[in-house]
mmCIF file of C-alpha atoms in Angstrom:
data_model
loop_
_atom_site.group_PDB
_atom_site.id
_atom_site.type_symbol
_atom_site.label_atom_id
_atom_site.label_comp_id
_atom_site.label_asym_id
_atom_site.label_seq_id
_atom_site.Cartn_x
_atom_site.Cartn_y
_atom_site.Cartn_z
ATOM 1 C CA MET N 225 0.000 0.000 0.000
ATOM 2 C CA VAL N 226 1.281 3.482 -0.829
ATOM 3 C CA GLU N 227 2.214 5.505 2.253
ATOM 4 C CA ALA N 228 -0.589 7.969 2.961
ATOM 5 C CA ALA N 229 0.828 10.365 5.530
ATOM 6 C CA ALA N 230 4.076 11.911 4.390
ATOM 7 C CA PRO N 231 5.642 14.910 6.124
ATOM 8 C CA ALA N 232 5.280 18.199 4.309
ATOM 9 C CA PRO N 233 8.377 18.900 2.199
ATOM 10 C CA ALA N 234 10.221 22.151 2.761
ATOM 11 C CA GLY N 235 8.901 24.888 0.502
ATOM 12 C CA ALA N 236 5.585 23.144 -0.252
ATOM 13 C CA LEU N 237 2.921 25.474 -1.622
ATOM 14 C CA TRP N 238 0.280 23.736 0.528
ATOM 15 C CA SER N 239 1.165 22.354 3.938
ATOM 16 C CA LEU N 240 -1.361 20.537 6.131
ATOM 17 C CA HIS N 241 -0.592 19.319 9.654
ATOM 18 C CA GLU N 242 -3.071 17.088 11.480
ATOM 19 C CA THR N 243 -5.843 18.891 9.595
ATOM 20 C CA ALA N 244 -9.305 17.587 10.466
ATOM 21 C CA PHE N 245 -12.986 18.452 10.210
ATOM 22 C CA THR N 246 -15.778 17.206 12.433
ATOM 23 C CA ALA N 247 -19.504 17.967 12.497
ATOM 24 C CA GLY N 248 -20.951 17.262 15.918
ATOM 25 C CA ASP N 249 -19.596 13.860 16.888
ATOM 26 C CA ARG N 250 -19.004 12.783 13.277
ATOM 27 C CA ALA N 251 -15.489 12.891 11.818
ATOM 28 C CA ILE N 252 -15.909 14.062 8.232
ATOM 29 C CA LEU N 253 -12.164 14.253 7.684
ATOM 30 C CA SER N 254 -9.705 12.536 10.005
ATOM 31 C CA PRO N 255 -6.405 14.275 10.854
ATOM 32 C CA LEU N 256 -4.066 14.302 7.864
ATOM 33 C CA THR N 257 -0.602 15.666 7.250
ATOM 34 C CA LEU N 258 0.820 16.306 3.809
ATOM 35 C CA GLY N 259 2.572 18.840 1.642
ATOM 36 C CA LEU N 260 1.945 19.682 -2.003
ATOM 37 C CA PRO N 261 4.736 21.336 -4.019
ATOM 38 C CA ALA N 262 3.798 23.981 -6.571
ATOM 39 C CA GLY N 263 3.480 23.545 -10.310
ATOM 40 C CA ARG N 264 1.728 20.169 -10.388
ATOM 41 C CA VAL N 265 -1.742 18.798 -11.097
ATOM 42 C CA TYR N 266 -3.154 16.797 -8.188
ATOM 43 C CA GLY N 267 -6.238 14.600 -8.374
ATOM 44 C CA LEU N 268 -8.432 14.006 -5.322
ATOM 45 C CA ILE N 269 -10.049 10.598 -5.741
ATOM 46 C CA GLY N 270 -12.181 8.234 -3.681
ATOM 47 C CA PRO N 271 -15.787 7.077 -3.249
ATOM 48 C CA ASN N 272 -18.675 9.390 -2.401
ATOM 49 C CA GLY N 273 -18.629 10.614 1.186
ATOM 50 C CA SER N 274 -14.885 10.156 1.588
ATOM 51 C CA GLY N 275 -14.186 13.807 2.453
ATOM 52 C CA LYS N 276 -12.882 15.109 -0.880
ATOM 53 C CA SER N 277 -15.167 18.146 -1.105
ATOM 54 C CA THR N 278 -14.635 18.924 2.571
ATOM 55 C CA LEU N 279 -10.876 18.953 2.069
ATOM 56 C CA LEU N 280 -11.150 21.174 -0.995
ATOM 57 C CA LYS N 281 -13.482 23.587 0.814
ATOM 58 C CA MET N 282 -10.979 23.894 3.651
ATOM 59 C CA LEU N 283 -8.203 24.691 1.183
ATOM 60 C CA ALA N 284 -10.477 27.287 -0.417
ATOM 61 C CA ARG N 285 -11.307 28.847 2.993
ATOM 62 C CA GLN N 286 -14.994 28.082 2.464
ATOM 63 C CA ILE N 287 -14.997 26.234 5.799
ATOM 64 C CA ALA N 288 -12.450 26.270 8.612
ATOM 65 C CA PRO N 289 -10.805 23.084 9.860
ATOM 66 C CA THR N 290 -11.892 21.998 13.326
ATOM 67 C CA GLY N 291 -8.426 20.660 14.080
ATOM 68 C CA GLY N 292 -4.862 21.095 12.907
ATOM 69 C CA ALA N 293 -3.526 23.737 10.558
ATOM 70 C CA ILE N 294 -3.310 24.604 6.862
ATOM 71 C CA ARG N 295 -0.612 26.819 5.386
ATOM 72 C CA PHE N 296 -0.468 28.293 1.903
ATOM 73 C CA ASP N 297 2.909 29.515 0.714
ATOM 74 C CA GLY N 298 4.228 29.206 4.250
ATOM 75 C CA ARG N 299 1.506 31.314 5.892
ATOM 76 C CA PRO N 300 -1.525 30.092 7.875
ATOM 77 C CA LEU N 301 -4.749 30.526 5.931
ATOM 78 C CA THR N 302 -6.042 32.757 8.707
ATOM 79 C CA ALA N 303 -3.154 35.180 8.067
ATOM 80 C CA TRP N 304 -4.349 35.937 4.528
ATOM 81 C CA THR N 305 -6.817 38.737 3.849
ATOM 82 C CA GLY N 306 -9.744 37.805 1.618
ATOM 83 C CA ARG N 307 -8.554 39.799 -1.373
ATOM 84 C CA ALA N 308 -4.920 38.713 -1.077
ATOM 85 C CA PHE N 309 -5.966 35.056 -0.895
ATOM 86 C CA ALA N 310 -8.289 35.438 -3.903
ATOM 87 C CA ARG N 311 -5.358 36.750 -5.924
ATOM 88 C CA GLU N 312 -3.514 33.505 -5.203
ATOM 89 C CA VAL N 313 -6.205 30.800 -5.123
ATOM 90 C CA ALA N 314 -9.277 30.349 -7.364
ATOM 91 C CA TYR N 315 -12.063 27.938 -6.414
ATOM 92 C CA MET N 316 -14.760 26.284 -8.540
ATOM 93 C CA PRO N 317 -17.429 24.572 -6.382
ATOM 94 C CA GLN N 318 -19.334 21.520 -7.539
ATOM 95 C CA PHE N 319 -22.491 23.541 -8.159
ATOM 96 C CA MET N 320 -22.010 26.955 -9.756
ATOM 97 C CA PRO N 321 -24.207 29.936 -8.791
ATOM 98 C CA ALA N 322 -26.653 31.466 -11.259
ATOM 99 C CA SER N 323 -25.066 33.822 -13.789
ATOM 100 C CA ASP N 324 -27.983 36.311 -13.619
ATOM 101 C CA GLY N 325 -28.240 36.998 -17.343
ATOM 102 C CA MET N 326 -24.547 37.828 -17.824
ATOM 103 C CA ASN N 327 -22.784 37.151 -21.081
ATOM 104 C CA VAL N 328 -19.495 35.269 -21.201
ATOM 105 C CA ARG N 329 -17.275 38.338 -21.194
ATOM 106 C CA GLU N 330 -19.109 39.833 -18.211
ATOM 107 C CA LEU N 331 -18.797 36.581 -16.273
ATOM 108 C CA VAL N 332 -15.096 36.183 -17.025
ATOM 109 C CA SER N 333 -14.505 39.824 -16.050
ATOM 110 C CA LEU N 334 -15.628 38.990 -12.505
ATOM 111 C CA GLY N 335 -12.334 37.160 -12.150
ATOM 112 C CA ARG N 336 -10.579 40.531 -11.954
ATOM 113 C CA TYR N 337 -12.551 41.639 -8.877
ATOM 114 C CA PRO N 338 -9.782 40.696 -6.370
ATOM 115 C CA TRP N 339 -7.443 43.083 -8.165
ATOM 116 C CA HIS N 340 -9.545 46.239 -8.353
ATOM 117 C CA GLY N 341 -12.581 45.749 -6.081
ATOM 118 C CA ALA N 342 -16.150 46.820 -6.759
ATOM 119 C CA LEU N 343 -15.345 50.475 -7.403
ATOM 120 C CA GLY N 344 -11.920 50.153 -9.002
ATOM 121 C CA ARG N 345 -11.204 51.049 -12.606
ATOM 122 C CA PHE N 346 -11.046 48.207 -15.140
ATOM 123 C CA THR N 347 -7.546 48.634 -16.587
ATOM 124 C CA ALA N 348 -5.890 47.608 -19.829
ATOM 125 C CA GLU N 349 -4.234 44.746 -17.942
ATOM 126 C CA ASP N 350 -7.643 43.562 -16.739
ATOM 127 C CA GLU N 351 -8.921 43.650 -20.335
ATOM 128 C CA ALA N 352 -5.898 41.683 -21.522
ATOM 129 C CA ARG N 353 -6.324 39.052 -18.794
ATOM 130 C CA VAL N 354 -10.005 38.585 -19.622
ATOM 131 C CA GLU N 355 -9.342 38.319 -23.349
ATOM 132 C CA ALA N 356 -6.491 35.845 -22.829
ATOM 133 C CA ALA N 357 -8.690 33.671 -20.612
ATOM 134 C CA ILE N 358 -11.522 33.681 -23.162
ATOM 135 C CA GLN N 359 -9.147 32.692 -25.940
ATOM 136 C CA ARG N 360 -7.429 30.068 -23.801
ATOM 137 C CA THR N 361 -10.705 28.294 -23.134
ATOM 138 C CA GLY N 362 -11.873 28.460 -26.753
ATOM 139 C CA LEU N 363 -14.758 30.848 -26.089
ATOM 140 C CA SER N 364 -13.919 33.711 -28.452
ATOM 141 C CA ALA N 365 -17.006 33.047 -30.564
ATOM 142 C CA PHE N 366 -19.205 33.040 -27.442
ATOM 143 C CA ARG N 367 -17.984 36.185 -25.657
ATOM 144 C CA ASP N 368 -21.310 38.008 -26.226
ATOM 145 C CA ARG N 369 -23.540 34.977 -25.624
ATOM 146 C CA ALA N 370 -25.588 34.682 -22.447
ATOM 147 C CA VAL N 371 -23.948 32.160 -20.138
ATOM 148 C CA ASP N 372 -27.320 30.515 -19.473
ATOM 149 C CA SER N 373 -27.669 29.778 -23.204
ATOM 150 C CA LEU N 374 -24.465 27.762 -23.385
ATOM 151 C CA SER N 375 -24.150 23.990 -23.310
ATOM 152 C CA GLY N 376 -22.849 22.334 -20.145
ATOM 153 C CA GLY N 377 -19.323 22.027 -21.498
ATOM 154 C CA GLU N 378 -19.259 25.619 -22.742
ATOM 155 C CA ARG N 379 -20.552 26.828 -19.380
ATOM 156 C CA GLN N 380 -17.828 24.952 -17.518
ATOM 157 C CA ARG N 381 -15.222 26.504 -19.791
ATOM 158 C CA ALA N 382 -16.679 29.964 -19.088
ATOM 159 C CA TRP N 383 -16.279 29.452 -15.338
ATOM 160 C CA LEU N 384 -12.783 28.090 -15.908
ATOM 161 C CA ALA N 385 -12.020 31.229 -17.931
ATOM 162 C CA LEU N 386 -13.151 33.311 -14.941
ATOM 163 C CA MET N 387 -10.626 31.435 -12.792
ATOM 164 C CA LEU N 388 -7.860 32.018 -15.330
ATOM 165 C CA ALA N 389 -8.679 35.732 -15.557
ATOM 166 C CA GLN N 390 -8.357 35.865 -11.784
ATOM 167 C CA GLY N 391 -4.603 35.413 -12.228
ATOM 168 C CA ALA N 392 -4.314 32.961 -9.322
ATOM 169 C CA ARG N 393 -1.437 30.532 -9.139
ATOM 170 C CA CYS N 394 -3.526 27.686 -7.728
ATOM 171 C CA LEU N 395 -6.863 26.379 -9.023
ATOM 172 C CA LEU N 396 -9.181 24.274 -6.845
ATOM 173 C CA LEU N 397 -11.951 22.480 -8.770
ATOM 174 C CA ASP N 398 -14.683 20.251 -7.349
ATOM 175 C CA GLU N 399 -15.831 17.700 -9.946
ATOM 176 C CA PRO N 400 -15.634 20.050 -12.948
ATOM 177 C CA THR N 401 -16.510 17.213 -15.352
ATOM 178 C CA SER N 402 -19.293 15.452 -13.430
ATOM 179 C CA ALA N 403 -22.168 16.606 -15.678
ATOM 180 C CA LEU N 404 -20.294 16.574 -18.984
ATOM 181 C CA ASP N 405 -20.151 14.073 -21.820
ATOM 182 C CA ILE N 406 -16.797 12.487 -22.601
ATOM 183 C CA ALA N 407 -15.888 15.008 -25.325
ATOM 184 C CA HIS N 408 -16.460 17.986 -23.024
ATOM 185 C CA GLN N 409 -14.726 16.197 -20.164
ATOM 186 C CA MET N 410 -11.631 15.860 -22.316
ATOM 187 C CA GLU N 411 -11.789 19.534 -23.326
ATOM 188 C CA VAL N 412 -11.802 20.723 -19.720
ATOM 189 C CA LEU N 413 -9.176 18.243 -18.526
ATOM 190 C CA ALA N 414 -6.903 19.031 -21.470
ATOM 191 C CA ILE N 415 -6.877 22.688 -20.393
ATOM 192 C CA LEU N 416 -6.011 21.710 -16.816
ATOM 193 C CA ARG N 417 -3.217 19.449 -18.015
ATOM 194 C CA GLU N 418 -1.800 22.219 -20.207
ATOM 195 C CA LEU N 419 -1.819 24.640 -17.279
ATOM 196 C CA GLY N 420 0.248 22.186 -15.269
ATOM 197 C CA ASP N 421 2.732 21.766 -18.110
ATOM 198 C CA GLU N 422 3.315 25.296 -19.293
ATOM 199 C CA ALA N 423 5.708 27.777 -17.764
ATOM 200 C CA GLY N 424 4.270 31.260 -17.464
ATOM 201 C CA THR N 425 0.744 30.238 -16.440
ATOM 202 C CA GLY N 426 1.393 30.449 -12.704
ATOM 203 C CA ALA N 427 3.074 32.986 -10.475
ATOM 204 C CA GLU N 428 6.477 34.330 -11.454
ATOM 205 C CA GLY N 429 6.512 32.405 -14.699
ATOM 206 C CA GLY N 430 6.097 28.953 -13.149
ATOM 207 C CA ALA N 431 3.490 26.353 -14.019
ATOM 208 C CA MET N 432 0.130 26.627 -12.296
ATOM 209 C CA THR N 433 -0.844 24.334 -9.431
ATOM 210 C CA VAL N 434 -4.175 22.527 -9.861
ATOM 211 C CA ILE N 435 -6.075 20.428 -7.308
ATOM 212 C CA VAL N 436 -9.107 18.753 -8.847
ATOM 213 C CA ILE N 437 -11.696 16.258 -7.600
ATOM 214 C CA LEU N 438 -12.407 13.565 -10.188
ATOM 215 C CA HIS N 439 -14.576 10.457 -9.956
ATOM 216 C CA ASP N 440 -13.194 8.697 -13.019
ATOM 217 C CA ILE N 441 -9.925 7.126 -11.888
ATOM 218 C CA ASN N 442 -8.705 6.645 -15.465
ATOM 219 C CA LEU N 443 -9.288 10.297 -16.363
ATOM 220 C CA ALA N 444 -7.567 11.286 -13.126
ATOM 221 C CA ALA N 445 -4.531 9.143 -13.940
ATOM 222 C CA ARG N 446 -4.451 10.530 -17.476
ATOM 223 C CA THR N 447 -4.631 14.157 -16.322
ATOM 224 C CA CYS N 448 -2.773 14.400 -13.022
ATOM 225 C CA ASP N 449 0.832 14.240 -11.873
ATOM 226 C CA GLY N 450 -0.155 12.724 -8.544
ATOM 227 C CA LEU N 451 -3.216 11.342 -6.773
ATOM 228 C CA LEU N 452 -4.540 11.783 -3.237
ATOM 229 C CA ALA N 453 -6.960 9.000 -2.312
ATOM 230 C CA LEU N 454 -9.514 9.333 0.486
ATOM 231 C CA ARG N 455 -11.868 6.754 1.929
ATOM 232 C CA GLY N 456 -14.087 7.137 4.970
ATOM 233 C CA GLY N 457 -12.608 10.529 5.773
ATOM 234 C CA ARG N 458 -9.029 9.249 5.796
ATOM 235 C CA LEU N 459 -6.187 9.880 3.378
ATOM 236 C CA ILE N 460 -5.209 6.299 2.638
ATOM 237 C CA ALA N 461 -2.850 6.732 -0.331
ATOM 238 C CA GLN N 462 -0.884 9.416 -2.087
ATOM 239 C CA GLY N 463 1.756 9.347 -4.785
ATOM 240 C CA PRO N 464 2.402 9.350 -8.528
ATOM 241 C CA CYS N 465 -0.388 7.935 -10.661
ATOM 242 C CA GLY N 466 1.589 4.817 -11.582
ATOM 243 C CA GLU N 467 2.053 3.923 -7.917
ATOM 244 C CA ILE N 468 -1.589 4.457 -6.997
ATOM 245 C CA MET N 469 -2.867 2.572 -10.057
ATOM 246 C CA GLN N 470 -2.130 -0.866 -8.638
ATOM 247 C CA PRO N 471 -4.801 -3.514 -7.926
ATOM 248 C CA GLU N 472 -4.164 -3.640 -4.164
ATOM 249 C CA ASN N 473 -4.342 0.142 -3.865
ATOM 250 C CA LEU N 474 -7.505 0.431 -5.956
ATOM 251 C CA ARG N 475 -9.244 -2.216 -3.840
ATOM 252 C CA ALA N 476 -8.308 -0.322 -0.656
ATOM 253 C CA ILE N 477 -9.667 2.919 -2.149
ATOM 254 C CA TYR N 478 -12.866 1.717 -3.817
ATOM 255 C CA GLY N 479 -13.599 -1.605 -2.090
ATOM 256 C CA LEU N 480 -13.685 -3.419 -5.434
ATOM 257 C CA ASP N 481 -11.480 -5.985 -7.119
ATOM 258 C CA MET N 482 -9.914 -4.079 -9.995
ATOM 259 C CA GLY N 483 -7.314 -4.890 -12.591
ATOM 260 C CA VAL N 484 -4.814 -2.608 -14.293
ATOM 261 C CA MET N 485 -3.601 -2.663 -17.881
ATOM 262 C CA ALA N 486 -1.425 -0.436 -20.032
ATOM 263 C CA HIS N 487 -3.153 1.960 -22.419
ATOM 264 C CA PRO N 488 -2.582 0.558 -25.932
ATOM 265 C CA VAL N 489 -1.304 3.913 -27.237
ATOM 266 C CA SER N 490 0.223 5.885 -24.360
ATOM 267 C CA GLY N 491 1.192 2.985 -22.123
ATOM 268 C CA ALA N 492 -0.331 4.777 -19.122
ATOM 269 C CA PRO N 493 -2.067 2.540 -16.545
ATOM 270 C CA MET N 494 -5.818 1.982 -16.948
ATOM 271 C CA SER N 495 -8.061 0.286 -14.417
ATOM 272 C CA TYR N 496 -11.130 -1.921 -14.851
ATOM 273 C CA VAL N 497 -13.527 -3.705 -12.522
ATOM 274 C CA LEU N 498 -13.045 -7.459 -12.379
#
């Protein structure tokens, strides 16, 4: 079994120490300790109710841990002001709020709010960031379309464009492909993979850090550099995709007998239920 609780490496972008979350007498997330270096794509995997969304919400400061500590870039989350944190970390929840009749460009422009506030002037840099995000997500032809008129995949790309316009160096996404067909899933995941590969997308010219919850283990292994596996509120495995994608690890994560084979083209590991 892959070791689940590794000490946080020096200089990790995210550092968690005995971080936990309880509701009443129920442990939603048991104490976990780990560190995540910058510039990588991490997949959060595991069955429903394993604590994935809770962990992501704690990283996003949507809820506070009831035990332990979380640090981002060496500073406790509580030490960050709201605007300063929003300039560094962008969060996409599982269920997106209503877009209230906005078109794509107006929605994406909201990503610049942490930089100029409600009354600040929209600068040429803001315009450039918004335009770059729209182009990056393939939405140039839709910039004047109402967000509510878009297909599910187009809508997800519009929200992803908002996150890119935000200029953050870390993206947190909760099941961004759950309601999409396979073609649109691949579109969204391809963008995330590119962000993790390309210099210049993150802070100071480095690659962006992405933490994404995915239910499809094969898509997670295809997209991510490393996987964090939760079950029953516990982090039970973490490591490179090739290490996690082993039959004994997959059974511990999902409670099913699963086999692993090499992809006929890429050679990457693929799992299947026996």
